[in-house]
Amino acid sequence: MSTELDWLRERVEAVMGARPGVTRKRMFGCDTWFRDGAIFALIWKTGRIGVKLPDSEAYSALARVNGVEPWSPGGKMIMGSWLLVPDTWNEDEDALRPWVSRAWEQAGGGAAAKKKASPKKASSKEGAPQKPAAKKAARRGHDER
């Protein structure tokens, strides 16, 4: 017997098509999709499809769509970069496809994913003297024998 979540899994896979590097796993009690080890989509237990959009412009664009909500498992902590698409998109492949595609692209480290802020470099100045590491203090009873 097929459940609604089985149907949604088939829907997401149909929208995704044959994309390289995609694997499906069970995590968080739901179906999840990865691209070369990086998670990019899921079907939450409530029957909502979620996409991970680390690019702030893509995230903001989708967040403005009516019916989109941040993914908040348990209703307490919001998962960064994750949005649940409107449940009406469960039956609207044309609305769902571009966002699943964007999530897949960003999971692959492509141009869209690279828009994310790059990590700051270490603040040590070239040529500045380095402070020596502190020596460990001998503990009584352990070093005295």
CSV table of C-alpha atoms in Angstrom, one decimal:
chain,number,residue,atom,x,y,z
A,1,MET,CA,0.0,0.0,0.0
A,2,SER,CA,1.4,3.4,-1.0
A,3,THR,CA,1.4,6.3,1.4
A,4,GLU,CA,1.3,10.0,0.7
A,5,LEU,CA,5.0,10.2,1.5
A,6,ASP,CA,5.8,7.4,-1.0
A,7,TRP,CA,4.0,9.4,-3.6
A,8,LEU,CA,6.0,12.6,-2.6
A,9,ARG,CA,9.2,10.6,-2.9
A,10,GLU,CA,8.3,9.6,-6.4
A,11,ARG,CA,7.3,13.2,-7.2
A,12,VAL,CA,10.7,14.6,-6.0
A,13,GLU,CA,12.5,12.0,-8.0
A,14,ALA,CA,10.5,12.7,-11.1
A,15,VAL,CA,11.2,16.4,-10.8
A,16,MET,CA,14.9,15.8,-10.2
A,17,GLY,CA,15.3,13.5,-13.2
A,18,ALA,CA,18.5,11.7,-13.8
A,19,ARG,CA,21.1,14.0,-12.2
A,20,PRO,CA,24.7,12.9,-11.5
A,21,GLY,CA,25.9,12.2,-8.0
A,22,VAL,CA,22.4,11.9,-6.4
A,23,THR,CA,21.7,9.3,-3.7
A,24,ARG,CA,18.7,8.9,-1.5
A,25,LYS,CA,18.9,8.0,2.2
A,26,ARG,CA,16.6,7.8,5.2
A,27,MET,CA,17.6,10.4,7.8
A,28,PHE,CA,15.7,12.4,10.4
A,29,GLY,CA,12.9,9.8,9.9
A,30,CYS,CA,12.4,10.9,6.4
A,31,ASP,CA,13.6,10.6,2.8
A,32,THR,CA,16.6,12.8,2.0
A,33,TRP,CA,18.6,13.4,-1.2
A,34,PHE,CA,22.3,14.1,-1.4
A,35,ARG,CA,24.6,15.2,-4.2
A,36,ASP,CA,28.1,13.7,-3.8
A,37,GLY,CA,27.5,13.5,-0.1
A,38,ALA,CA,25.9,17.0,0.4
A,39,ILE,CA,22.3,17.0,1.5
A,40,PHE,CA,20.0,19.2,-0.6
A,41,ALA,CA,16.4,18.0,-0.3
A,42,LEU,CA,14.1,16.1,2.0
A,43,ILE,CA,10.5,15.2,2.6
A,44,TRP,CA,9.6,16.1,6.1
A,45,LYS,CA,7.4,13.9,8.2
A,46,THR,CA,4.5,16.3,7.8
A,47,GLY,CA,4.4,15.8,4.0
A,48,ARG,CA,6.3,19.0,3.2
A,49,ILE,CA,9.2,19.0,0.7
A,50,GLY,CA,12.3,20.9,1.9
A,51,VAL,CA,15.2,22.3,0.0
A,52,LYS,CA,18.6,23.5,1.2
A,53,LEU,CA,19.6,26.8,-0.3
A,54,PRO,CA,22.9,28.1,1.1
A,55,ASP,CA,23.1,30.9,-1.4
A,56,SER,CA,21.5,33.9,0.4
A,57,GLU,CA,19.9,35.3,-2.8
A,58,ALA,CA,18.2,32.1,-3.7
A,59,TYR,CA,17.1,31.5,-0.1
A,60,SER,CA,15.6,35.1,0.1
A,61,ALA,CA,13.8,34.7,-3.2
A,62,LEU,CA,12.1,31.4,-2.2
A,63,ALA,CA,11.4,32.7,1.3
A,64,ARG,CA,9.3,35.5,-0.2
A,65,VAL,CA,6.9,33.0,-1.9
A,66,ASN,CA,3.5,32.6,-0.2
A,67,GLY,CA,3.3,29.4,1.8
A,68,VAL,CA,7.1,28.9,2.2
A,69,GLU,CA,8.3,28.3,5.7
A,70,PRO,CA,11.7,27.8,7.3
A,71,TRP,CA,12.3,24.2,8.3
A,72,SER,CA,12.0,23.9,12.0
A,73,PRO,CA,12.1,20.3,13.2
A,74,GLY,CA,10.1,20.0,16.4
A,75,GLY,CA,9.1,23.6,16.1
A,76,LYS,CA,11.9,24.9,18.2
A,77,MET,CA,15.1,25.3,16.2
A,78,ILE,CA,15.2,26.7,12.6
A,79,MET,CA,17.6,24.8,10.3
A,80,GLY,CA,19.7,27.4,8.5
A,81,SER,CA,19.5,27.4,4.7
A,82,TRP,CA,16.4,25.1,4.7
A,83,LEU,CA,13.0,26.1,3.5
A,84,LEU,CA,9.8,24.0,3.2
A,85,VAL,CA,8.0,24.7,-0.1
A,86,PRO,CA,4.3,25.3,-0.2
A,87,ASP,CA,2.3,22.1,0.1
A,88,THR,CA,0.4,23.1,-3.0
A,89,TRP,CA,3.7,22.4,-4.9
A,90,ASN,CA,3.4,18.7,-4.0
A,91,GLU,CA,1.2,18.5,-7.1
A,92,ASP,CA,2.8,21.3,-9.2
A,93,GLU,CA,6.0,20.0,-10.9
A,94,ASP,CA,6.5,23.3,-12.7
A,95,ALA,CA,6.7,25.2,-9.5
A,96,LEU,CA,8.8,22.6,-7.6
A,97,ARG,CA,11.4,21.7,-10.3
A,98,PRO,CA,13.4,25.0,-10.4
A,99,TRP,CA,13.9,25.0,-6.6
A,100,VAL,CA,14.9,21.3,-6.4
A,101,SER,CA,17.3,22.1,-9.3
A,102,ARG,CA,18.8,25.1,-7.5
A,103,ALA,CA,19.2,23.1,-4.3
A,104,TRP,CA,21.0,20.3,-6.3
A,105,GLU,CA,23.2,22.9,-8.0
A,106,GLN,CA,24.2,24.5,-4.7
A,107,ALA,CA,25.0,21.1,-3.1
A,108,GLY,CA,27.5,20.5,-5.8
A,109,GLY,CA,29.7,23.6,-5.0
A,110,GLY,CA,28.9,25.1,-8.4
A,111,ALA,CA,28.8,28.8,-9.2
A,112,ALA,CA,25.5,29.4,-7.3
A,113,ALA,CA,26.9,27.8,-4.1
A,114,LYS,CA,30.1,29.9,-4.3
A,115,LYS,CA,28.1,33.1,-3.7
A,116,LYS,CA,28.1,32.1,0.0
A,117,ALA,CA,30.4,34.3,2.1
A,118,SER,CA,33.9,32.9,2.0
A,119,PRO,CA,35.5,32.1,5.4
A,120,LYS,CA,37.8,34.8,6.7
A,121,LYS,CA,41.5,34.2,6.6
A,122,ALA,CA,43.6,33.9,9.8
A,123,SER,CA,44.3,37.3,11.3
A,124,SER,CA,48.0,36.7,11.9
A,125,LYS,CA,50.1,39.4,10.1
A,126,GLU,CA,52.9,38.3,7.9
A,127,GLY,CA,56.3,38.8,9.6
A,128,ALA,CA,54.8,39.5,13.0
A,129,PRO,CA,56.5,37.5,15.8
A,130,GLN,CA,54.6,34.5,17.0
A,131,LYS,CA,53.9,34.2,20.7
A,132,PRO,CA,55.4,30.9,22.1
A,133,ALA,CA,52.9,28.3,23.3
A,134,ALA,CA,52.5,28.2,27.1
A,135,LYS,CA,54.3,25.3,28.8
A,136,LYS,CA,52.2,22.8,30.7
A,137,ALA,CA,52.6,23.2,34.5
A,138,ALA,CA,53.8,20.0,36.3
A,139,ARG,CA,51.1,18.6,38.5
A,140,ARG,CA,52.0,17.5,41.9
A,141,GLY,CA,52.1,13.8,42.6
A,142,HIS,CA,52.3,12.9,38.9
A,143,ASP,CA,55.7,14.1,38.0
A,144,GLU,CA,57.4,13.6,41.4
A,145,ARG,CA,58.4,10.0,41.8
